[in-house]
Amino acid sequence: MSEEPVRRRRRGAVLEQALLDAAWDELVELGYERLTYEAVAVRAGTSRAVLYRRWPAKRELVLAAARRKAPPVPGEPPDTGDLRGDVLALLGFIVRRMADLAPVRSVLAAEEGQGTDLSVYLASRNRGPGADAMRTVLARAVRRGEVDPALPLPDRLVSLPVVQVLHELLMAHHTPSEGDLEEIVDLLFLPLVMRADAGLT
């Protein structure tokens, strides 16, 4: 007589991954308004109480799922040989990959004007690999003489291009064109960080 297989209880990161994957799948299939804790719990094979303990509000659950699904910025950002090319390449990568997060745009639209959850989401993205990649890009520019090494580079300045692109994507519901990215880089970012004698055009 064969023994019944032992059912292992999921905990920690394994359980959280299953919950967030289930929440994302429900969001993609049904949309934000029709998503329910009960459906997510059934899909994940757990109880609603488990979900509520971690994410008391539906928007918190969905934004947590979005953070998990958000495509990572490459650890080594593009190296085109100059600051302008590097920033444009990095922003272009973000725009292309963020298309995978299209379902969450409706969530953010529903939350527009409340700000708190959206601010947390954007801050979590900009303090992570995105900010690290932009600092790498700027460090290269310093070595090439494009950026003054004595120039203060606070986090708000470093993340400015990414924040602007995310605003376009997630709040304005607009996918920036190549011209839009060039405007962000040429008119907003480069004048703040490049040396006047570094050939900014």
mmCIF file with all atom_site columns, C-alpha atoms in Angstrom:
data_model
loop_
_atom_site.group_PDB
_atom_site.id
_atom_site.type_symbol
_atom_site.label_atom_id
_atom_site.label_alt_id
_atom_site.label_comp_id
_atom_site.label_asym_id
_atom_site.label_entity_id
_atom_site.label_seq_id
_atom_site.pdbx_PDB_ins_code
_atom_site.Cartn_x
_atom_site.Cartn_y
_atom_site.Cartn_z
_atom_site.occupancy
_atom_site.B_iso_or_equiv
_atom_site.pdbx_formal_charge
_atom_site.auth_seq_id
_atom_site.auth_comp_id
_atom_site.auth_asym_id
_atom_site.auth_atom_id
_atom_site.pdbx_PDB_model_num
ATOM 1   C CA . MET A 1 1   ? 0.000   0.000  0.000   1.00 0.00 ? 1   MET A CA 1
ATOM 2   C CA . SER A 1 2   ? 1.568   3.272  -1.077  1.00 0.00 ? 2   SER A CA 1
ATOM 3   C CA . GLU A 1 3   ? 1.755   6.130  1.348   1.00 0.00 ? 3   GLU A CA 1
ATOM 4   C CA . GLU A 1 4   ? -0.224  9.319  0.683   1.00 0.00 ? 4   GLU A CA 1
ATOM 5   C CA . PRO A 1 5   ? 2.154   12.077 -0.394  1.00 0.00 ? 5   PRO A CA 1
ATOM 6   C CA . VAL A 1 6   ? 2.930   14.594 2.303   1.00 0.00 ? 6   VAL A CA 1
ATOM 7   C CA . ARG A 1 7   ? 1.400   17.994 1.611   1.00 0.00 ? 7   ARG A CA 1
ATOM 8   C CA . ARG A 1 8   ? 3.927   20.684 2.443   1.00 0.00 ? 8   ARG A CA 1
ATOM 9   C CA . ARG A 1 9   ? 2.713   24.018 3.726   1.00 0.00 ? 9   ARG A CA 1
ATOM 10  C CA . ARG A 1 10  ? 4.093   26.952 1.781   1.00 0.00 ? 10  ARG A CA 1
ATOM 11  C CA . ARG A 1 11  ? 5.685   29.717 3.775   1.00 0.00 ? 11  ARG A CA 1
ATOM 12  C CA . GLY A 1 12  ? 7.618   32.930 3.376   1.00 0.00 ? 12  GLY A CA 1
ATOM 13  C CA . ALA A 1 13  ? 8.834   33.885 -0.081  1.00 0.00 ? 13  ALA A CA 1
ATOM 14  C CA . VAL A 1 14  ? 7.377   30.763 -1.738  1.00 0.00 ? 14  VAL A CA 1
ATOM 15  C CA . LEU A 1 15  ? 3.885   31.554 -0.480  1.00 0.00 ? 15  LEU A CA 1
ATOM 16  C CA . GLU A 1 16  ? 4.163   35.249 -1.311  1.00 0.00 ? 16  GLU A CA 1
ATOM 17  C CA . GLN A 1 17  ? 5.277   34.457 -4.852  1.00 0.00 ? 17  GLN A CA 1
ATOM 18  C CA . ALA A 1 18  ? 2.267   32.195 -5.368  1.00 0.00 ? 18  ALA A CA 1
ATOM 19  C CA . LEU A 1 19  ? -0.098  34.854 -4.017  1.00 0.00 ? 19  LEU A CA 1
ATOM 20  C CA . LEU A 1 20  ? 1.281   37.650 -6.171  1.00 0.00 ? 20  LEU A CA 1
ATOM 21  C CA . ASP A 1 21  ? 1.361   35.484 -9.298  1.00 0.00 ? 21  ASP A CA 1
ATOM 22  C CA . ALA A 1 22  ? -2.289  34.589 -8.702  1.00 0.00 ? 22  ALA A CA 1
ATOM 23  C CA . ALA A 1 23  ? -3.203  38.239 -8.171  1.00 0.00 ? 23  ALA A CA 1
ATOM 24  C CA . TRP A 1 24  ? -1.464  39.251 -11.390 1.00 0.00 ? 24  TRP A CA 1
ATOM 25  C CA . ASP A 1 25  ? -3.159  36.499 -13.389 1.00 0.00 ? 25  ASP A CA 1
ATOM 26  C CA . GLU A 1 26  ? -6.549  37.585 -12.047 1.00 0.00 ? 26  GLU A CA 1
ATOM 27  C CA . LEU A 1 27  ? -5.790  41.200 -12.932 1.00 0.00 ? 27  LEU A CA 1
ATOM 28  C CA . VAL A 1 28  ? -4.815  40.289 -16.500 1.00 0.00 ? 28  VAL A CA 1
ATOM 29  C CA . GLU A 1 29  ? -7.905  38.118 -17.004 1.00 0.00 ? 29  GLU A CA 1
ATOM 30  C CA . LEU A 1 30  ? -10.568 40.170 -15.224 1.00 0.00 ? 30  LEU A CA 1
ATOM 31  C CA . GLY A 1 31  ? -9.270  43.700 -14.737 1.00 0.00 ? 31  GLY A CA 1
ATOM 32  C CA . TYR A 1 32  ? -8.989  45.668 -11.527 1.00 0.00 ? 32  TYR A CA 1
ATOM 33  C CA . GLU A 1 33  ? -12.664 46.242 -10.804 1.00 0.00 ? 33  GLU A CA 1
ATOM 34  C CA . ARG A 1 34  ? -13.640 42.555 -11.088 1.00 0.00 ? 34  ARG A CA 1
ATOM 35  C CA . LEU A 1 35  ? -10.647 41.203 -9.191  1.00 0.00 ? 35  LEU A CA 1
ATOM 36  C CA . THR A 1 36  ? -11.609 39.735 -5.799  1.00 0.00 ? 36  THR A CA 1
ATOM 37  C CA . TYR A 1 37  ? -9.661  38.365 -2.853  1.00 0.00 ? 37  TYR A CA 1
ATOM 38  C CA . GLU A 1 38  ? -11.738 35.189 -3.022  1.00 0.00 ? 38  GLU A CA 1
ATOM 39  C CA . ALA A 1 39  ? -10.745 34.514 -6.635  1.00 0.00 ? 39  ALA A CA 1
ATOM 40  C CA . VAL A 1 40  ? -7.084  35.204 -5.917  1.00 0.00 ? 40  VAL A CA 1
ATOM 41  C CA . ALA A 1 41  ? -7.172  32.907 -2.900  1.00 0.00 ? 41  ALA A CA 1
ATOM 42  C CA . VAL A 1 42  ? -8.769  30.081 -4.905  1.00 0.00 ? 42  VAL A CA 1
ATOM 43  C CA . ARG A 1 43  ? -6.225  30.458 -7.691  1.00 0.00 ? 43  ARG A CA 1
ATOM 44  C CA . ALA A 1 44  ? -3.363  30.432 -5.186  1.00 0.00 ? 44  ALA A CA 1
ATOM 45  C CA . GLY A 1 45  ? -4.811  27.527 -3.202  1.00 0.00 ? 45  GLY A CA 1
ATOM 46  C CA . THR A 1 46  ? -5.019  29.435 0.069   1.00 0.00 ? 46  THR A CA 1
ATOM 47  C CA . SER A 1 47  ? -7.486  31.513 2.110   1.00 0.00 ? 47  SER A CA 1
ATOM 48  C CA . ARG A 1 48  ? -8.579  35.124 1.911   1.00 0.00 ? 48  ARG A CA 1
ATOM 49  C CA . ALA A 1 49  ? -7.270  35.659 5.432   1.00 0.00 ? 49  ALA A CA 1
ATOM 50  C CA . VAL A 1 50  ? -3.734  34.947 4.226   1.00 0.00 ? 50  VAL A CA 1
ATOM 51  C CA . LEU A 1 51  ? -4.097  37.673 1.628   1.00 0.00 ? 51  LEU A CA 1
ATOM 52  C CA . TYR A 1 52  ? -5.674  40.226 3.963   1.00 0.00 ? 52  TYR A CA 1
ATOM 53  C CA . ARG A 1 53  ? -2.913  39.798 6.517   1.00 0.00 ? 53  ARG A CA 1
ATOM 54  C CA . ARG A 1 54  ? -0.336  40.859 3.937   1.00 0.00 ? 54  ARG A CA 1
ATOM 55  C CA . TRP A 1 55  ? -2.322  43.344 1.841   1.00 0.00 ? 55  TRP A CA 1
ATOM 56  C CA . PRO A 1 56  ? -5.370  44.788 3.652   1.00 0.00 ? 56  PRO A CA 1
ATOM 57  C CA . ALA A 1 57  ? -6.518  46.751 0.582   1.00 0.00 ? 57  ALA A CA 1
ATOM 58  C CA . LYS A 1 58  ? -6.984  45.431 -2.941  1.00 0.00 ? 58  LYS A CA 1
ATOM 59  C CA . ARG A 1 59  ? -4.881  48.208 -4.464  1.00 0.00 ? 59  ARG A CA 1
ATOM 60  C CA . GLU A 1 60  ? -1.997  47.228 -2.172  1.00 0.00 ? 60  GLU A CA 1
ATOM 61  C CA . LEU A 1 61  ? -2.234  43.621 -3.343  1.00 0.00 ? 61  LEU A CA 1
ATOM 62  C CA . VAL A 1 62  ? -2.307  44.600 -7.007  1.00 0.00 ? 62  VAL A CA 1
ATOM 63  C CA . LEU A 1 63  ? 0.555   47.069 -6.729  1.00 0.00 ? 63  LEU A CA 1
ATOM 64  C CA . ALA A 1 64  ? 2.615   44.448 -4.893  1.00 0.00 ? 64  ALA A CA 1
ATOM 65  C CA . ALA A 1 65  ? 1.953   42.065 -7.787  1.00 0.00 ? 65  ALA A CA 1
ATOM 66  C CA . ALA A 1 66  ? 2.993   44.800 -10.221 1.00 0.00 ? 66  ALA A CA 1
ATOM 67  C CA . ARG A 1 67  ? 6.256   45.330 -8.369  1.00 0.00 ? 67  ARG A CA 1
ATOM 68  C CA . ARG A 1 68  ? 6.955   41.616 -8.629  1.00 0.00 ? 68  ARG A CA 1
ATOM 69  C CA . LYS A 1 69  ? 6.174   41.571 -12.352 1.00 0.00 ? 69  LYS A CA 1
ATOM 70  C CA . ALA A 1 70  ? 7.987   44.804 -13.169 1.00 0.00 ? 70  ALA A CA 1
ATOM 71  C CA . PRO A 1 71  ? 10.799  43.926 -15.572 1.00 0.00 ? 71  PRO A CA 1
ATOM 72  C CA . PRO A 1 72  ? 14.236  44.543 -14.091 1.00 0.00 ? 72  PRO A CA 1
ATOM 73  C CA . VAL A 1 73  ? 16.497  47.191 -15.513 1.00 0.00 ? 73  VAL A CA 1
ATOM 74  C CA . PRO A 1 74  ? 19.676  45.483 -16.776 1.00 0.00 ? 74  PRO A CA 1
ATOM 75  C CA . GLY A 1 75  ? 22.460  45.299 -14.218 1.00 0.00 ? 75  GLY A CA 1
ATOM 76  C CA . GLU A 1 76  ? 24.871  46.723 -16.776 1.00 0.00 ? 76  GLU A CA 1
ATOM 77  C CA . PRO A 1 77  ? 23.156  49.585 -18.642 1.00 0.00 ? 77  PRO A CA 1
ATOM 78  C CA . PRO A 1 78  ? 23.820  50.234 -22.346 1.00 0.00 ? 78  PRO A CA 1
ATOM 79  C CA . ASP A 1 79  ? 27.188  51.795 -23.180 1.00 0.00 ? 79  ASP A CA 1
ATOM 80  C CA . THR A 1 80  ? 26.947  53.823 -26.388 1.00 0.00 ? 80  THR A CA 1
ATOM 81  C CA . GLY A 1 81  ? 30.031  55.927 -25.805 1.00 0.00 ? 81  GLY A CA 1
ATOM 82  C CA . ASP A 1 82  ? 28.361  59.147 -24.657 1.00 0.00 ? 82  ASP A CA 1
ATOM 83  C CA . LEU A 1 83  ? 25.957  60.257 -21.933 1.00 0.00 ? 83  LEU A CA 1
ATOM 84  C CA . ARG A 1 84  ? 23.109  61.244 -24.233 1.00 0.00 ? 84  ARG A CA 1
ATOM 85  C CA . GLY A 1 85  ? 23.162  57.917 -26.065 1.00 0.00 ? 85  GLY A CA 1
ATOM 86  C CA . ASP A 1 86  ? 23.379  55.950 -22.820 1.00 0.00 ? 86  ASP A CA 1
ATOM 87  C CA . VAL A 1 87  ? 20.392  57.698 -21.219 1.00 0.00 ? 87  VAL A CA 1
ATOM 88  C CA . LEU A 1 88  ? 18.267  57.390 -24.362 1.00 0.00 ? 88  LEU A CA 1
ATOM 89  C CA . ALA A 1 89  ? 19.110  53.692 -24.651 1.00 0.00 ? 89  ALA A CA 1
ATOM 90  C CA . LEU A 1 90  ? 18.233  53.070 -21.001 1.00 0.00 ? 90  LEU A CA 1
ATOM 91  C CA . LEU A 1 91  ? 14.929  54.923 -21.264 1.00 0.00 ? 91  LEU A CA 1
ATOM 92  C CA . GLY A 1 92  ? 14.072  53.113 -24.485 1.00 0.00 ? 92  GLY A CA 1
ATOM 93  C CA . PHE A 1 93  ? 14.661  49.795 -22.758 1.00 0.00 ? 93  PHE A CA 1
ATOM 94  C CA . ILE A 1 94  ? 12.361  50.807 -19.892 1.00 0.00 ? 94  ILE A CA 1
ATOM 95  C CA . VAL A 1 95  ? 9.590   51.876 -22.279 1.00 0.00 ? 95  VAL A CA 1
ATOM 96  C CA . ARG A 1 96  ? 9.756   48.585 -24.193 1.00 0.00 ? 96  ARG A CA 1
ATOM 97  C CA . ARG A 1 97  ? 9.788   46.400 -21.111 1.00 0.00 ? 97  ARG A CA 1
ATOM 98  C CA . MET A 1 98  ? 7.153   48.376 -19.197 1.00 0.00 ? 98  MET A CA 1
ATOM 99  C CA . ALA A 1 99  ? 4.707   47.420 -21.931 1.00 0.00 ? 99  ALA A CA 1
ATOM 100 C CA . ASP A 1 100 ? 4.515   44.112 -20.036 1.00 0.00 ? 100 ASP A CA 1
ATOM 101 C CA . LEU A 1 101 ? 2.836   46.016 -17.193 1.00 0.00 ? 101 LEU A CA 1
ATOM 102 C CA . ALA A 1 102 ? -0.058  47.315 -19.285 1.00 0.00 ? 102 ALA A CA 1
ATOM 103 C CA . PRO A 1 103 ? -2.746  45.725 -17.024 1.00 0.00 ? 103 PRO A CA 1
ATOM 104 C CA . VAL A 1 104 ? -1.633  47.808 -14.067 1.00 0.00 ? 104 VAL A CA 1
ATOM 105 C CA . ARG A 1 105 ? -2.281  51.099 -15.849 1.00 0.00 ? 105 ARG A CA 1
ATOM 106 C CA . SER A 1 106 ? -6.001  50.769 -15.170 1.00 0.00 ? 106 SER A CA 1
ATOM 107 C CA . VAL A 1 107 ? -5.189  50.261 -11.498 1.00 0.00 ? 107 VAL A CA 1
ATOM 108 C CA . LEU A 1 108 ? -3.173  53.443 -11.347 1.00 0.00 ? 108 LEU A CA 1
ATOM 109 C CA . ALA A 1 109 ? -5.859  55.315 -13.232 1.00 0.00 ? 109 ALA A CA 1
ATOM 110 C CA . ALA A 1 110 ? -8.400  54.228 -10.608 1.00 0.00 ? 110 ALA A CA 1
ATOM 111 C CA . GLU A 1 111 ? -6.061  55.461 -7.881  1.00 0.00 ? 111 GLU A CA 1
ATOM 112 C CA . GLU A 1 112 ? -5.239  58.771 -9.568  1.00 0.00 ? 112 GLU A CA 1
ATOM 113 C CA . GLY A 1 113 ? -5.541  61.671 -7.179  1.00 0.00 ? 113 GLY A CA 1
ATOM 114 C CA . GLN A 1 114 ? -4.943  59.559 -4.060  1.00 0.00 ? 114 GLN A CA 1
ATOM 115 C CA . GLY A 1 115 ? -1.213  59.436 -4.587  1.00 0.00 ? 115 GLY A CA 1
ATOM 116 C CA . THR A 1 116 ? -0.004  57.380 -1.649  1.00 0.00 ? 116 THR A CA 1
ATOM 117 C CA . ASP A 1 117 ? 0.166   53.922 -3.217  1.00 0.00 ? 117 ASP A CA 1
ATOM 118 C CA . LEU A 1 118 ? 1.359   55.274 -6.540  1.00 0.00 ? 118 LEU A CA 1
ATOM 119 C CA . SER A 1 119 ? 4.119   57.249 -4.846  1.00 0.00 ? 119 SER A CA 1
ATOM 120 C CA . VAL A 1 120 ? 5.263   54.142 -2.991  1.00 0.00 ? 120 VAL A CA 1
ATOM 121 C CA . TYR A 1 121 ? 5.291   52.148 -6.221  1.00 0.00 ? 121 TYR A CA 1
ATOM 122 C CA . LEU A 1 122 ? 7.282   54.727 -8.167  1.00 0.00 ? 122 LEU A CA 1
ATOM 123 C CA . ALA A 1 123 ? 9.689   55.264 -5.290  1.00 0.00 ? 123 ALA A CA 1
ATOM 124 C CA . SER A 1 124 ? 10.327  51.523 -5.015  1.00 0.00 ? 124 SER A CA 1
ATOM 125 C CA . ARG A 1 125 ? 11.191  51.381 -8.728  1.00 0.00 ? 125 ARG A CA 1
ATOM 126 C CA . ASN A 1 126 ? 13.462  54.403 -8.643  1.00 0.00 ? 126 ASN A CA 1
ATOM 127 C CA . ARG A 1 127 ? 15.412  53.381 -5.549  1.00 0.00 ? 127 ARG A CA 1
ATOM 128 C CA . GLY A 1 128 ? 16.110  49.978 -7.040  1.00 0.00 ? 128 GLY A CA 1
ATOM 129 C CA . PRO A 1 129 ? 18.065  48.834 -10.088 1.00 0.00 ? 129 PRO A CA 1
ATOM 130 C CA . GLY A 1 130 ? 16.818  51.790 -12.166 1.00 0.00 ? 130 GLY A CA 1
ATOM 131 C CA . ALA A 1 131 ? 18.617  54.308 -9.979  1.00 0.00 ? 131 ALA A CA 1
ATOM 132 C CA . ASP A 1 132 ? 21.714  52.088 -9.867  1.00 0.00 ? 132 ASP A CA 1
ATOM 133 C CA . ALA A 1 133 ? 21.776  51.871 -13.662 1.00 0.00 ? 133 ALA A CA 1
ATOM 134 C CA . MET A 1 134 ? 21.485  55.641 -14.046 1.00 0.00 ? 134 MET A CA 1
ATOM 135 C CA . ARG A 1 135 ? 24.302  56.172 -11.550 1.00 0.00 ? 135 ARG A CA 1
ATOM 136 C CA . THR A 1 136 ? 26.449  53.798 -13.593 1.00 0.00 ? 136 THR A CA 1
ATOM 137 C CA . VAL A 1 137 ? 25.648  55.819 -16.710 1.00 0.00 ? 137 VAL A CA 1
ATOM 138 C CA . LEU A 1 138 ? 26.603  59.062 -14.931 1.00 0.00 ? 138 LEU A CA 1
ATOM 139 C CA . ALA A 1 139 ? 29.805  57.562 -13.530 1.00 0.00 ? 139 ALA A CA 1
ATOM 140 C CA . ARG A 1 140 ? 30.884  56.710 -17.076 1.00 0.00 ? 140 ARG A CA 1
ATOM 141 C CA . ALA A 1 141 ? 30.088  60.271 -18.139 1.00 0.00 ? 141 ALA A CA 1
ATOM 142 C CA . VAL A 1 142 ? 32.264  61.621 -15.328 1.00 0.00 ? 142 VAL A CA 1
ATOM 143 C CA . ARG A 1 143 ? 35.179  59.473 -16.502 1.00 0.00 ? 143 ARG A CA 1
ATOM 144 C CA . ARG A 1 144 ? 34.676  60.730 -20.070 1.00 0.00 ? 144 ARG A CA 1
ATOM 145 C CA . GLY A 1 145 ? 34.667  64.343 -18.890 1.00 0.00 ? 145 GLY A CA 1
ATOM 146 C CA . GLU A 1 146 ? 31.024  64.961 -19.780 1.00 0.00 ? 146 GLU A CA 1
ATOM 147 C CA . VAL A 1 147 ? 29.932  65.528 -16.168 1.00 0.00 ? 147 VAL A CA 1
ATOM 148 C CA . ASP A 1 148 ? 31.856  67.571 -13.601 1.00 0.00 ? 148 ASP A CA 1
ATOM 149 C CA . PRO A 1 149 ? 33.014  65.180 -10.841 1.00 0.00 ? 149 PRO A CA 1
ATOM 150 C CA . ALA A 1 150 ? 32.309  67.922 -8.278  1.00 0.00 ? 150 ALA A CA 1
ATOM 151 C CA . LEU A 1 151 ? 28.652  68.187 -9.332  1.00 0.00 ? 151 LEU A CA 1
ATOM 152 C CA . PRO A 1 152 ? 26.244  67.005 -6.615  1.00 0.00 ? 152 PRO A CA 1
ATOM 153 C CA . LEU A 1 153 ? 24.050  64.196 -7.929  1.00 0.00 ? 153 LEU A CA 1
ATOM 154 C CA . PRO A 1 154 ? 21.120  63.788 -5.505  1.00 0.00 ? 154 PRO A CA 1
ATOM 155 C CA . ASP A 1 155 ? 18.709  60.896 -5.996  1.00 0.00 ? 155 ASP A CA 1
ATOM 156 C CA . ARG A 1 156 ? 15.996  63.170 -7.388  1.00 0.00 ? 156 ARG A CA 1
ATOM 157 C CA . LEU A 1 157 ? 18.288  64.368 -10.144 1.00 0.00 ? 157 LEU A CA 1
ATOM 158 C CA . VAL A 1 158 ? 19.641  60.914 -10.952 1.00 0.00 ? 158 VAL A CA 1
ATOM 159 C CA . SER A 1 159 ? 16.153  59.408 -11.254 1.00 0.00 ? 159 SER A CA 1
ATOM 160 C CA . LEU A 1 160 ? 14.575  62.378 -13.076 1.00 0.00 ? 160 LEU A CA 1
ATOM 161 C CA . PRO A 1 161 ? 14.490  60.812 -16.580 1.00 0.00 ? 161 PRO A CA 1
ATOM 162 C CA . VAL A 1 162 ? 13.079  57.510 -15.305 1.00 0.00 ? 162 VAL A CA 1
ATOM 163 C CA . VAL A 1 163 ? 10.488  59.261 -13.133 1.00 0.00 ? 163 VAL A CA 1
ATOM 164 C CA . GLN A 1 164 ? 9.339   61.306 -16.113 1.00 0.00 ? 164 GLN A CA 1
ATOM 165 C CA . VAL A 1 165 ? 9.016   58.239 -18.323 1.00 0.00 ? 165 VAL A CA 1
ATOM 166 C CA . LEU A 1 166 ? 7.089   56.352 -15.640 1.00 0.00 ? 166 LEU A CA 1
ATOM 167 C CA . HIS A 1 167 ? 4.791   59.325 -15.223 1.00 0.00 ? 167 HIS A CA 1
ATOM 168 C CA . GLU A 1 168 ? 4.038   59.252 -18.945 1.00 0.00 ? 168 GLU A CA 1
ATOM 169 C CA . LEU A 1 169 ? 3.424   55.509 -18.921 1.00 0.00 ? 169 LEU A CA 1
ATOM 170 C CA . LEU A 1 170 ? 1.560   55.009 -15.665 1.00 0.00 ? 170 LEU A CA 1
ATOM 171 C CA . MET A 1 171 ? -0.247  58.279 -14.994 1.00 0.00 ? 171 MET A CA 1
ATOM 172 C CA . ALA A 1 172 ? -0.688  59.938 -18.391 1.00 0.00 ? 172 ALA A CA 1
ATOM 173 C CA . HIS A 1 173 ? -1.289  56.509 -20.027 1.00 0.00 ? 173 HIS A CA 1
ATOM 174 C CA . HIS A 1 174 ? 0.938   57.536 -22.901 1.00 0.00 ? 174 HIS A CA 1
ATOM 175 C CA . THR A 1 175 ? 3.805   55.544 -24.383 1.00 0.00 ? 175 THR A CA 1
ATOM 176 C CA . PRO A 1 176 ? 6.642   58.024 -24.979 1.00 0.00 ? 176 PRO A CA 1
ATOM 177 C CA . SER A 1 177 ? 7.871   58.221 -28.559 1.00 0.00 ? 177 SER A CA 1
ATOM 178 C CA . GLU A 1 178 ? 11.521  58.531 -29.527 1.00 0.00 ? 178 GLU A CA 1
ATOM 179 C CA . GLY A 1 179 ? 10.930  62.278 -29.829 1.00 0.00 ? 179 GLY A CA 1
ATOM 180 C CA . ASP A 1 180 ? 9.438   62.379 -26.322 1.00 0.00 ? 180 ASP A CA 1
ATOM 181 C CA . LEU A 1 181 ? 12.493  60.620 -24.908 1.00 0.00 ? 181 LEU A CA 1
ATOM 182 C CA . GLU A 1 182 ? 14.811  63.011 -26.693 1.00 0.00 ? 182 GLU A CA 1
ATOM 183 C CA . GLU A 1 183 ? 12.905  65.947 -25.223 1.00 0.00 ? 183 GLU A CA 1
ATOM 184 C CA . ILE A 1 184 ? 13.214  64.523 -21.700 1.00 0.00 ? 184 ILE A CA 1
ATOM 185 C CA . VAL A 1 185 ? 16.927  63.946 -22.138 1.00 0.00 ? 185 VAL A CA 1
ATOM 186 C CA . ASP A 1 186 ? 17.885  67.070 -24.103 1.00 0.00 ? 186 ASP A CA 1
ATOM 187 C CA . LEU A 1 187 ? 15.676  69.683 -22.445 1.00 0.00 ? 187 LEU A CA 1
ATOM 188 C CA . LEU A 1 188 ? 15.286  68.396 -18.880 1.00 0.00 ? 188 LEU A CA 1
ATOM 189 C CA . PHE A 1 189 ? 18.184  66.152 -17.915 1.00 0.00 ? 189 PHE A CA 1
ATOM 190 C CA . LEU A 1 190 ? 21.364  66.979 -19.831 1.00 0.00 ? 190 LEU A CA 1
ATOM 191 C CA . PRO A 1 191 ? 21.305  70.724 -19.091 1.00 0.00 ? 191 PRO A CA 1
ATOM 192 C CA . LEU A 1 192 ? 21.349  69.858 -15.363 1.00 0.00 ? 192 LEU A CA 1
ATOM 193 C CA . VAL A 1 193 ? 24.219  67.370 -15.433 1.00 0.00 ? 193 VAL A CA 1
ATOM 194 C CA . MET A 1 194 ? 26.499  68.031 -18.415 1.00 0.00 ? 194 MET A CA 1
ATOM 195 C CA . ARG A 1 195 ? 29.453  70.391 -18.422 1.00 0.00 ? 195 ARG A CA 1
ATOM 196 C CA . ALA A 1 196 ? 28.969  73.421 -20.634 1.00 0.00 ? 196 ALA A CA 1
ATOM 197 C CA . ASP A 1 197 ? 32.149  72.551 -22.545 1.00 0.00 ? 197 ASP A CA 1
ATOM 198 C CA . ALA A 1 198 ? 31.213  68.890 -23.106 1.00 0.00 ? 198 ALA A CA 1
ATOM 199 C CA . GLY A 1 199 ? 29.543  69.431 -26.466 1.00 0.00 ? 199 GLY A CA 1
ATOM 200 C CA . LEU A 1 200 ? 25.844  69.405 -25.527 1.00 0.00 ? 200 LEU A CA 1
ATOM 201 C CA . THR A 1 201 ? 23.795  70.048 -28.647 1.00 0.00 ? 201 THR A CA 1
#
